Amino acid sequence: MKKALFLVLAFALLVLSACGNDTTTNKTTSNKESKETKETTETNESKEVNLYTARHYDVDDELYAKFEEETGIKVNVIKGEADELLERIKREGDATEADLFLTADAGRLYRAKDDGLLQAVSSDKLDEQVPANFQDKDQMWYGLTKRARVIIYNKETVKPEELSTYEALTEDQWKGRVLIRGSENVYNQSLLASFIEINGEDKAKEWAAGLVSNFARDPEGGDRDQAKAIAAGVGDVAIMNTYYFGQMLNSEDPEEVKVAEGLGIFFPNQDTTGTHVNVSGAGVVKTSKNKDNAIKLLEFLSAPEAQGTFAEANYEYPVNESVEATELLKSWGEFKEQDISLSVLGDNNAKSILIFNEVGWK
Ligand code: FE2
């Protein structure tokens, strides 16, 4: 059913883009006429921006409505899974309507960049609102919300004093007790990519191999499933993203709330290299026909007003340092972050995947 709907949408878009091409071809009657048509088109186009987003929150739509109200620029939102959207932009090629691509994880944003789908944009406002380490080094994407990849533990079987670092989870006392999702997932690839950057390839590989030998089971499911597996007694500690913990605590499903309430949250590596953080973020599509509007939307979403709301929708931390985190997130305490630029997560992504294969992390 979902697939059928997707096909209908894809077809509709194909028709639309085909129409767009025809119009463009017809415009080239004479140079002068062509220029005039182009100017008119640009004026018309300056009133909208097409956002391809992998986020699915109602509050995001409220923000886009607010942006439209403030600027008169209409945000056309196309939602989908990140990889589907990326494939779609690729498939549509130059004819794509996409102006801005928004997704989770610097590793995935890197994929969009590496596939040549994004373009560099510069803006003083963006530089002011998004810290340099949360931007792509070539200015092809900008972080908009922040999350930490932390240790979640069973409050009944683990004392927080027993926890310290990601590395310590490879010690014997954790044999058969560690839960984490599969290595095909970009969050884990980025986590390992950060270790490659900070500790070097050998140490990163040692960690991955050590963790595999302490697994409670072969990796399965997503982050939330690791928390549920703790509740089910499969293991005692799990590595997961902070917002999943926030989502579970605030879930409409009483079972999820019950699971989360039995768990503690621990920010590892506070006395050493810091906890791994990542972002969801967005980049302007290379062929964007509404580049200025796309930049304006990026500036809007990283501005203090939108930041709180945008992050709150998914229990994330704002990237804009002038904005405070929500009460729930503040209750987890302040923490030291890894001191790296998230650009390196993409640079080291291929090495991560190789290491995961070598150590047999499924
Ligand atoms: Fe996620």
CSV table of C-alpha atoms in Angstrom, one decimal, residues 128-129 299-309 320 322-323:
chain,number,residue,atom,x,y,z
A,128,GLU,CA,27.1,32.5,13.8
A,129,GLN,CA,24.3,30.1,14.6
A,299,GLU,CA,19.1,30.3,8.7
A,300,PHE,CA,15.6,30.2,10.1
A,301,LEU,CA,15.9,26.7,11.4
A,302,SER,CA,19.2,27.4,13.2
A,303,ALA,CA,18.0,30.7,14.6
A,304,PRO,CA,17.3,30.9,18.4
A,305,GLU,CA,13.6,31.0,18.0
A,306,ALA,CA,13.2,27.9,15.9
A,307,GLN,CA,16.1,25.9,17.5
A,308,GLY,CA,14.3,25.2,20.8
A,309,THR,CA,11.1,24.0,19.1
A,320,ASN,CA,22.8,26.9,18.4
A,322,SER,CA,22.6,30.5,22.6
A,323,VAL,CA,19.6,28.2,23.1
